[in-house]
PDB file of N, CA and C in Angstrom:
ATOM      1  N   UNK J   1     170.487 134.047  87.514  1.00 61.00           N
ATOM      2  CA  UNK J   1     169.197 133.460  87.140  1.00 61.00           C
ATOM      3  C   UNK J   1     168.409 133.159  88.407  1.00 61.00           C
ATOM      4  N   UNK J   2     167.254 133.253  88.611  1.00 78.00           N
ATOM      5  CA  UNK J   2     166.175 133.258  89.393  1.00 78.00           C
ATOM      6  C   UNK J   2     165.772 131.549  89.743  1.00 78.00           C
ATOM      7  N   UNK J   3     165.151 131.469  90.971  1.00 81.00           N
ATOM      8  CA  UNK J   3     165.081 129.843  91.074  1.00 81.00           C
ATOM      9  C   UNK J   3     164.184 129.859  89.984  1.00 81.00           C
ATOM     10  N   UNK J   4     162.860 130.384  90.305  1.00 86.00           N
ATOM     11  CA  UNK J   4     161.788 129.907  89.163  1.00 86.00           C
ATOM     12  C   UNK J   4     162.346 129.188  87.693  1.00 86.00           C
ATOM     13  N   UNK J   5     163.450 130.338  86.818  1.00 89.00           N
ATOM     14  CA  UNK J   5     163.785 130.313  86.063  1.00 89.00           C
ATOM     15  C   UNK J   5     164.177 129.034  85.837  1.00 89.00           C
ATOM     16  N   UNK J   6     165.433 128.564  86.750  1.00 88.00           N
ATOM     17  CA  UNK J   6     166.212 127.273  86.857  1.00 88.00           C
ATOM     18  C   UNK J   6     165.096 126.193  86.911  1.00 88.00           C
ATOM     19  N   UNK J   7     164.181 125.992  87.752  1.00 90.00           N
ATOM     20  CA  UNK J   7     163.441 124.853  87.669  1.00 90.00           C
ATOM     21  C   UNK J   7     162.881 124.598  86.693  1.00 90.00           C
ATOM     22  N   UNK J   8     161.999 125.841  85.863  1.00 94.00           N
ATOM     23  CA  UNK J   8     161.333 126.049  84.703  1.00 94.00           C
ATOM     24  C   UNK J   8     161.798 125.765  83.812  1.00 94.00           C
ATOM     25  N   UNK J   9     163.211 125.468  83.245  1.00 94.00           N
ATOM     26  CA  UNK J   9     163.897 125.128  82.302  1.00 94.00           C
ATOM     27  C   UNK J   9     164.111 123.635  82.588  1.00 94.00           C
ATOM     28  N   UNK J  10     164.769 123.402  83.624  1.00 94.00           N
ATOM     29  CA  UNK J  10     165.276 122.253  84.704  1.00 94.00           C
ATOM     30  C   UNK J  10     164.078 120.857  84.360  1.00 94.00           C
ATOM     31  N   UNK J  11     163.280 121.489  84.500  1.00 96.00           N
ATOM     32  CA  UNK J  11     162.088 120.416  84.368  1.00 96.00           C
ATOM     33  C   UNK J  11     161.114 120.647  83.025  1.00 96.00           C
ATOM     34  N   UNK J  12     161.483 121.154  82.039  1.00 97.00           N
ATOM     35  CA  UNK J  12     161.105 121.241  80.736  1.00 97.00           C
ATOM     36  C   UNK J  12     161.831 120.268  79.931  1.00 97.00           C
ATOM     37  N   UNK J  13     163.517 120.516  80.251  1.00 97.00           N
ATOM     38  CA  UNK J  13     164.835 119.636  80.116  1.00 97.00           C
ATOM     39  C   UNK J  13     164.830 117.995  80.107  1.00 97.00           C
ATOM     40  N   UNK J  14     163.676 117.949  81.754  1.00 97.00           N
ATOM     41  CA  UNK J  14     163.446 116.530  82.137  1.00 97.00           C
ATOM     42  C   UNK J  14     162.454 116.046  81.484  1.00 97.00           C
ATOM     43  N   UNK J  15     161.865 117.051  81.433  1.00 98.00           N
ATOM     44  CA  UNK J  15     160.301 116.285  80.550  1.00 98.00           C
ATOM     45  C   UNK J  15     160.480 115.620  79.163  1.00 98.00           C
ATOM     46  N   UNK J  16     161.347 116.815  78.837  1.00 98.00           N
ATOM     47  CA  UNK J  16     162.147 116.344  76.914  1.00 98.00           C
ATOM     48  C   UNK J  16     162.638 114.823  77.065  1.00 98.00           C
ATOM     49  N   UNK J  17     163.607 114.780  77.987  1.00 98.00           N
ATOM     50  CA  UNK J  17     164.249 113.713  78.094  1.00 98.00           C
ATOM     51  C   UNK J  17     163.433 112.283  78.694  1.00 98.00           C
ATOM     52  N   UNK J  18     162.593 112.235  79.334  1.00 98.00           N
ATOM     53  CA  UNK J  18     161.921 111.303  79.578  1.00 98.00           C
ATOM     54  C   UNK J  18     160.637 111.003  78.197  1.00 98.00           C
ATOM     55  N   UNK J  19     160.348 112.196  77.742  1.00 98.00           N
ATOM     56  CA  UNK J  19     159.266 111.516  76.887  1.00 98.00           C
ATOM     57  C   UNK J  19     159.996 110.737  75.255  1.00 98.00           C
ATOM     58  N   UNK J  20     161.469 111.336  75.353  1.00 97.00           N
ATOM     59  CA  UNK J  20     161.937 110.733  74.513  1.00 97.00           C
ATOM     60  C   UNK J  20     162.511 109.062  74.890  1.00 97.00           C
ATOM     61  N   UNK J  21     162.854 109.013  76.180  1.00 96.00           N
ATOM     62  CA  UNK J  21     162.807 107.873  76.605  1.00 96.00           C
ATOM     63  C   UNK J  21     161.993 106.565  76.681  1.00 96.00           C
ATOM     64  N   UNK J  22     160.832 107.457  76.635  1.00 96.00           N
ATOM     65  CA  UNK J  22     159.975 106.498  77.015  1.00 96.00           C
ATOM     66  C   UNK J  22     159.296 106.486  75.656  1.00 96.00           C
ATOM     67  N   UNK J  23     159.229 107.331  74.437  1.00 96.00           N
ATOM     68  CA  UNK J  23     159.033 106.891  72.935  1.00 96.00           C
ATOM     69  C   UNK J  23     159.381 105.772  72.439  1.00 96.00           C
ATOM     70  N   UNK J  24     161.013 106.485  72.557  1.00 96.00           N
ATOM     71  CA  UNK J  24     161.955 105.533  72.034  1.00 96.00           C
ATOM     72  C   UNK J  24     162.027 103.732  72.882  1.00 96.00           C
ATOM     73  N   UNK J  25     161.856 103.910  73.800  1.00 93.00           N
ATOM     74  CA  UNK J  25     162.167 102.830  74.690  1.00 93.00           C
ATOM     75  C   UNK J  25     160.757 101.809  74.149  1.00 93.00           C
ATOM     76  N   UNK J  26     159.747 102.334  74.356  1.00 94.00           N
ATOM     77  CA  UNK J  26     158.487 102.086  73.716  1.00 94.00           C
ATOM     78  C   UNK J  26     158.509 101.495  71.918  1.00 94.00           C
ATOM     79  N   UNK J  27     159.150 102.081  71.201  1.00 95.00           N
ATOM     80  CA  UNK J  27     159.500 101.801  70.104  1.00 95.00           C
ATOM     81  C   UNK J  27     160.082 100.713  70.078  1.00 95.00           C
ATOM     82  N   UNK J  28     161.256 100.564  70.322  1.00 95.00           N
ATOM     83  CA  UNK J  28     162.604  99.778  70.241  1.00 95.00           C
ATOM     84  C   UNK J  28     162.785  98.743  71.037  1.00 95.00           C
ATOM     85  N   UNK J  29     162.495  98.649  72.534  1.00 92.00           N
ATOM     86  CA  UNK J  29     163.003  97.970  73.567  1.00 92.00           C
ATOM     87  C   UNK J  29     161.982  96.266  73.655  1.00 92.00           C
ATOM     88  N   UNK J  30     162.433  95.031  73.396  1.00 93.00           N
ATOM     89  CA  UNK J  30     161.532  94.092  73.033  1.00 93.00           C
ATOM     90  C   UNK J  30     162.367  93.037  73.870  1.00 93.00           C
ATOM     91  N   UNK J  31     161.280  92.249  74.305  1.00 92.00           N
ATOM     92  CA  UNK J  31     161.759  91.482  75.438  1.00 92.00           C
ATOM     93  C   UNK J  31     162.675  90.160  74.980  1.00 92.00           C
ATOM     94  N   UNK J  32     163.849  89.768  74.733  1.00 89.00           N
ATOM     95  CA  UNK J  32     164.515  88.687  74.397  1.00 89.00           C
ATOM     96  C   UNK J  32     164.140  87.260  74.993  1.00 89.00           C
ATOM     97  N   UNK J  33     163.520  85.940  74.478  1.00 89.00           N
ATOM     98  CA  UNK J  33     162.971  84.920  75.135  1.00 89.00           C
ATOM     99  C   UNK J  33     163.998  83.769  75.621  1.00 89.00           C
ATOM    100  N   UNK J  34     165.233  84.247  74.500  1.00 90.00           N
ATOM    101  CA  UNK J  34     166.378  83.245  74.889  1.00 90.00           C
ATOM    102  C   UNK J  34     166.976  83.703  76.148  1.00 90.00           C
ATOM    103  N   UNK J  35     167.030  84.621  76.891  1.00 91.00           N
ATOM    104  CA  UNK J  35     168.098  85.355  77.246  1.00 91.00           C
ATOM    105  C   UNK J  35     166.979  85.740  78.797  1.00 91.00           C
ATOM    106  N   UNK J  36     165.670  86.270  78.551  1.00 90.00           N
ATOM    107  CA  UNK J  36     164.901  86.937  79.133  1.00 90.00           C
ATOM    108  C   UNK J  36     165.115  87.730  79.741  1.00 90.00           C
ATOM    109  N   UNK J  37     165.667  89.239  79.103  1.00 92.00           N
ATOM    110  CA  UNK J  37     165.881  90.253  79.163  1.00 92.00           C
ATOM    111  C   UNK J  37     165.392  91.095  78.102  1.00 92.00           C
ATOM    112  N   UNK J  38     165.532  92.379  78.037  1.00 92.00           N
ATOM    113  CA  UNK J  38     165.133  93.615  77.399  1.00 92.00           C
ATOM    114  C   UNK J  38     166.097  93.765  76.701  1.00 92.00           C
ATOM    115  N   UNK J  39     166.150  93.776  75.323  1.00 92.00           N
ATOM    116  CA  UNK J  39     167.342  94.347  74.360  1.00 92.00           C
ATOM    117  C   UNK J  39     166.395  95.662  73.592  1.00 92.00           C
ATOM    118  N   UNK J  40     167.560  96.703  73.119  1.00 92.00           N
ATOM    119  CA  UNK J  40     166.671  97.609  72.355  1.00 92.00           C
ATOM    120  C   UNK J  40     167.237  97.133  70.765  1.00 92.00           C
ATOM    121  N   UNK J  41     166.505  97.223  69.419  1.00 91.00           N
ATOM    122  CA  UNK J  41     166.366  96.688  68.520  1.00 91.00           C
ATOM    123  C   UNK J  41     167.354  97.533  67.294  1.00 91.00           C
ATOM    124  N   UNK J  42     167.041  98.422  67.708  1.00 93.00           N
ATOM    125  CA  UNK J  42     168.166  99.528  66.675  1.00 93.00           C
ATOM    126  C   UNK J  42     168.930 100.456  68.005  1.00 93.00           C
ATOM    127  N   UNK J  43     170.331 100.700  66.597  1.00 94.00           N
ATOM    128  CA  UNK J  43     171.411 101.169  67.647  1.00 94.00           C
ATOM    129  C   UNK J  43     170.858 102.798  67.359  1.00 94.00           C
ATOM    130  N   UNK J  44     170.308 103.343  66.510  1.00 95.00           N
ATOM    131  CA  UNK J  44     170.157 104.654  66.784  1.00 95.00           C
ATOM    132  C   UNK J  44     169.369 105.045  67.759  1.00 95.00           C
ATOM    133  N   UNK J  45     168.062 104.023  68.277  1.00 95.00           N
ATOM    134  CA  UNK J  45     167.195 104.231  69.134  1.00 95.00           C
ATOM    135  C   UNK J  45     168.298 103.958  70.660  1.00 95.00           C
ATOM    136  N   UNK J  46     168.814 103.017  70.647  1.00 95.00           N
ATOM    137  CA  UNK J  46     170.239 102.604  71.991  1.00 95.00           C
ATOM    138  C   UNK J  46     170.563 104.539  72.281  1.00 95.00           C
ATOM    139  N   UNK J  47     171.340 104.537  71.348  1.00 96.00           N
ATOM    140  CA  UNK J  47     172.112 106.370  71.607  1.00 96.00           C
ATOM    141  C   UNK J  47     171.094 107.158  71.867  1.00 96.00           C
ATOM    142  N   UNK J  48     169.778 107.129  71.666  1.00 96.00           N
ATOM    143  CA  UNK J  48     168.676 108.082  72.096  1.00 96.00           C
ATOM    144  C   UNK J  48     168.235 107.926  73.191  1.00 96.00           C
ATOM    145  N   UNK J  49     168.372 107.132  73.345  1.00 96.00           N
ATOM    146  CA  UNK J  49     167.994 106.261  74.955  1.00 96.00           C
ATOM    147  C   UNK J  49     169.151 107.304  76.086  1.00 96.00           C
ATOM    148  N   UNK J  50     169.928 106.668  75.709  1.00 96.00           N
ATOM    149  CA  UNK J  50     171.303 106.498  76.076  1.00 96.00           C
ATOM    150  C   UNK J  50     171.912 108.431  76.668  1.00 96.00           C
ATOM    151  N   UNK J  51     171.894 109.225  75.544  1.00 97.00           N
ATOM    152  CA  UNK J  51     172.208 110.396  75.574  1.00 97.00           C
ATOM    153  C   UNK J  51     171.024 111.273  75.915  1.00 97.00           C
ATOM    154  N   UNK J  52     169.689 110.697  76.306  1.00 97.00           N
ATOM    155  CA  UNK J  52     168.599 110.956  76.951  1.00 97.00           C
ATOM    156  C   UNK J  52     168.861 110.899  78.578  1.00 97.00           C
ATOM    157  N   UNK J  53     169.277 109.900  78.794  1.00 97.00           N
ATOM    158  CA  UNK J  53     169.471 109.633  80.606  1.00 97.00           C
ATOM    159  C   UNK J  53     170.679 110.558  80.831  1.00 97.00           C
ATOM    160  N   UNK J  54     171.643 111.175  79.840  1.00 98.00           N
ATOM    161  CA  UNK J  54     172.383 112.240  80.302  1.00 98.00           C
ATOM    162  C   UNK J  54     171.657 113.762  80.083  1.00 98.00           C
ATOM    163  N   UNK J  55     170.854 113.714  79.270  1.00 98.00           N
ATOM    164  CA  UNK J  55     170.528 115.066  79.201  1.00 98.00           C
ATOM    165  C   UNK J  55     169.795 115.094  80.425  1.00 98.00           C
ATOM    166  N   UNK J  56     168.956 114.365  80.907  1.00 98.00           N
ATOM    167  CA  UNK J  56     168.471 114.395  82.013  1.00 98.00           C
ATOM    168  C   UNK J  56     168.812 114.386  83.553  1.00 98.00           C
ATOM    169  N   UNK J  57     169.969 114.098  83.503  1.00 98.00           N
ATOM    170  CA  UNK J  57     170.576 113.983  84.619  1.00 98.00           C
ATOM    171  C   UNK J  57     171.427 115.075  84.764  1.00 98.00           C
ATOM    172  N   UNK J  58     171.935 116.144  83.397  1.00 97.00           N
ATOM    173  CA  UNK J  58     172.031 117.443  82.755  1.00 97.00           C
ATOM    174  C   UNK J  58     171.423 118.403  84.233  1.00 97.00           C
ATOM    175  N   UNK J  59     170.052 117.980  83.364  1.00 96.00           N
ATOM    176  CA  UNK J  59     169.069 118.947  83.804  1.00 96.00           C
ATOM    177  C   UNK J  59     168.906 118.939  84.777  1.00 96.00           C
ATOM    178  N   UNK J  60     168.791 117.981  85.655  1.00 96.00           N
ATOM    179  CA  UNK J  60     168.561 117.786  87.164  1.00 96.00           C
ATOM    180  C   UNK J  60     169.457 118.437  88.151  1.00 96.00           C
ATOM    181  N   UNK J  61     170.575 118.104  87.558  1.00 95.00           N
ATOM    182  CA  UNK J  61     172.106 118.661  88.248  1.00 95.00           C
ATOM    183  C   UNK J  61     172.327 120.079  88.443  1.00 95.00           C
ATOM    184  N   UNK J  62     171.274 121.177  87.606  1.00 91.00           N
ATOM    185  CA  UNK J  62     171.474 122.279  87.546  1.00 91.00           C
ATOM    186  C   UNK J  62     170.040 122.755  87.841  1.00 91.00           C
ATOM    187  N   UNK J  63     169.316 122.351  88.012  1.00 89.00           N
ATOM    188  CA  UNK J  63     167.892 122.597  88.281  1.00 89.00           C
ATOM    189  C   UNK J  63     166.970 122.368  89.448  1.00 89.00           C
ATOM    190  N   UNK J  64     166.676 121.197  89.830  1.00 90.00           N
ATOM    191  CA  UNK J  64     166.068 120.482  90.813  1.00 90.00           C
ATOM    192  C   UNK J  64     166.918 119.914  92.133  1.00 90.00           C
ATOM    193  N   UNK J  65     168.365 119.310  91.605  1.00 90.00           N
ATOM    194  CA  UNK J  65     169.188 118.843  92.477  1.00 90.00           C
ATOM    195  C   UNK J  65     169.841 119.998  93.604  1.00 90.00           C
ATOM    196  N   UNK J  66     170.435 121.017  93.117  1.00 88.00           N
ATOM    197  CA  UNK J  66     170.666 121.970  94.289  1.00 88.00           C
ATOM    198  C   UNK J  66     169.810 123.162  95.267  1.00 88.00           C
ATOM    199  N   UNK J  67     168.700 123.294  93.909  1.00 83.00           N
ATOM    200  CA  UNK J  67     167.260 123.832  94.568  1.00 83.00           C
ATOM    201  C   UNK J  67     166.569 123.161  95.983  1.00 83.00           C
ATOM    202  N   UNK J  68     166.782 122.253  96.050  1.00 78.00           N
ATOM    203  CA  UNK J  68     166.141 121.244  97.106  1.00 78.00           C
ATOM    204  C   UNK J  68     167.007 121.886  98.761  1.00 78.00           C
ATOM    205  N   UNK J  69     168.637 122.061  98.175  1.00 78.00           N
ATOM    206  CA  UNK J  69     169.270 122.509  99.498  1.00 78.00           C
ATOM    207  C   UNK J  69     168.570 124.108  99.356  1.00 78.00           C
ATOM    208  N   UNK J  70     168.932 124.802  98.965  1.00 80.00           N
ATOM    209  CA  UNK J  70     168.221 126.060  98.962  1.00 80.00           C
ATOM    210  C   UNK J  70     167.031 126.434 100.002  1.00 80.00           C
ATOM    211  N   UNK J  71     165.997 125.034  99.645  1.00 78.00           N
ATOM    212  CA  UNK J  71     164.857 125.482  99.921  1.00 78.00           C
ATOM    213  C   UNK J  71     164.890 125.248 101.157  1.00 78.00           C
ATOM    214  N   UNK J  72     165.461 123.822 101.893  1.00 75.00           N
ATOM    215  CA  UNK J  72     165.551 123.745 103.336  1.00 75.00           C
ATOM    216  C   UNK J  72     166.392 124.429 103.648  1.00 75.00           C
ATOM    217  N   UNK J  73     167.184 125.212 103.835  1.00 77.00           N
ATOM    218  CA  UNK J  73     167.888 125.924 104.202  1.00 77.00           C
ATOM    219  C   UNK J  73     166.959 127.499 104.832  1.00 77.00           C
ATOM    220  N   UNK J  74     165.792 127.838 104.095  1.00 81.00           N
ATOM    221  CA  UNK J  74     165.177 128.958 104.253  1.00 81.00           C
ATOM    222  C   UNK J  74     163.886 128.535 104.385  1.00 81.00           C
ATOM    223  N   UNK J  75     163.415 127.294 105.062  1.00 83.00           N
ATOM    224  CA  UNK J  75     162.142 127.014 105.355  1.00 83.00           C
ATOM    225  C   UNK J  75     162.820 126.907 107.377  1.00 83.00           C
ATOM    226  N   UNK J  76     162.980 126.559 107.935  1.00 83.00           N
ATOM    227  CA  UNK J  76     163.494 127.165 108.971  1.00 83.00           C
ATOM    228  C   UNK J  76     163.864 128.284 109.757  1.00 83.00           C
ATOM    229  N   UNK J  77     163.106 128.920 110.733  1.00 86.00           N
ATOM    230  CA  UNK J  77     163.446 129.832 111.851  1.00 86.00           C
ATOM    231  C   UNK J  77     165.128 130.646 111.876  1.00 86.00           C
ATOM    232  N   UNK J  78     165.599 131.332 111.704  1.00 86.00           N
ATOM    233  CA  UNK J  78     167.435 131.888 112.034  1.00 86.00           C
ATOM    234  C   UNK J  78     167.752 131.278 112.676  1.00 86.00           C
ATOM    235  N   UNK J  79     167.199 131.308 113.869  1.00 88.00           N
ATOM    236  CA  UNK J  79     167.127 130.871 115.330  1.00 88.00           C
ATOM    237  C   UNK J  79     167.664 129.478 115.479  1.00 88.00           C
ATOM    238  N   UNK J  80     167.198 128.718 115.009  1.00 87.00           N
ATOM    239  CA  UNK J  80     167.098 127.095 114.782  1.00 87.00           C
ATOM    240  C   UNK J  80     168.057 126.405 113.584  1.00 87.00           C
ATOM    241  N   UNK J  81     167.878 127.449 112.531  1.00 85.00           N
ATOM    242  CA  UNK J  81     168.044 127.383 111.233  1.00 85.00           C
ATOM    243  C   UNK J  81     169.816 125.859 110.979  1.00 85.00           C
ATOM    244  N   UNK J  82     170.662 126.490 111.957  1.00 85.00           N
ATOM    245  CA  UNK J  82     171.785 125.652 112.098  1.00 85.00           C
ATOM    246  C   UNK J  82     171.504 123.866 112.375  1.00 85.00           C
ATOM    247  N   UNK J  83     171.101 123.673 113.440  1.00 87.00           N
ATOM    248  CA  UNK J  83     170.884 122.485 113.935  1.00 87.00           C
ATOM    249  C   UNK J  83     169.821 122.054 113.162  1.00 87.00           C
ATOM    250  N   UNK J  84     168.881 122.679 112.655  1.00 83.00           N
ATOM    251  CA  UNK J  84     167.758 122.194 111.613  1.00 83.00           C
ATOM    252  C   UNK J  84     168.814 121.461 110.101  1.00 83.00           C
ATOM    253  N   UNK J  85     169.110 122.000 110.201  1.00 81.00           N
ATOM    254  CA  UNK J  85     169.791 121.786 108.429  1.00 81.00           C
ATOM    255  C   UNK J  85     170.750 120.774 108.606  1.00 81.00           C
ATOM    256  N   UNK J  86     171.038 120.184 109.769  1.00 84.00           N
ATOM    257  CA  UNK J  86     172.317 119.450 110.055  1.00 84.00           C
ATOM    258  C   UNK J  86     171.352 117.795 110.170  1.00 84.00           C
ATOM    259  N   UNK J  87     170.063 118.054 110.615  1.00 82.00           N
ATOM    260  CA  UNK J  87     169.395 116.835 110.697  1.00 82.00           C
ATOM    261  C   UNK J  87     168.872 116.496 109.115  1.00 82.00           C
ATOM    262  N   UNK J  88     168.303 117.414 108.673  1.00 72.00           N
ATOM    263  CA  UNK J  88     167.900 117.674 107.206  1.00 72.00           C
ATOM    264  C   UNK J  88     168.862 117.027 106.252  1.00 72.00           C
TER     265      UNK J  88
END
């Protein structure tokens, strides 16, 4: 698979997962006055939440997270390329 490909999915993946996060979180998540903290209100919205920050972290892991070495690796001179990547 092609970088394009990987990111293009990679960050379609993330987008899913954050806008469901932030629905759901938006929905559900209500500030407790006894306690003064954030509880979320239903447990199905909790697991959406919940199995959201893994799909996303999914996606990242295979997408964005190793792309990043890739790219410094070949934005650097041959020449240099060693000692560049070691400060990087």
């Amino acid at each position: 698979a092609g970088r394009r490909q990987l990111m293009l999915w990679s960050s379609i993946g993330m987008f899913v997962a954050c806008m469901l996060m932030g629905t759901f979180g938006t929905m559900f998540v209500e500030k407790d006055a006894a306690t003064d903290s954030y509880v979320v209100s239903n447990d199905s919205a909790r697991w959406v939440i919940t199995i959201s920050t893994f799909f996303f972290v999914f996606n990242f892991a295979y997408g964005f997270g190793p792309i990043v070495w890739v790219y410094c690796s070949e934005i650097f001179p041959l020449r240099y390329r060693a000692r560049c990547i070691g400060v990087s």
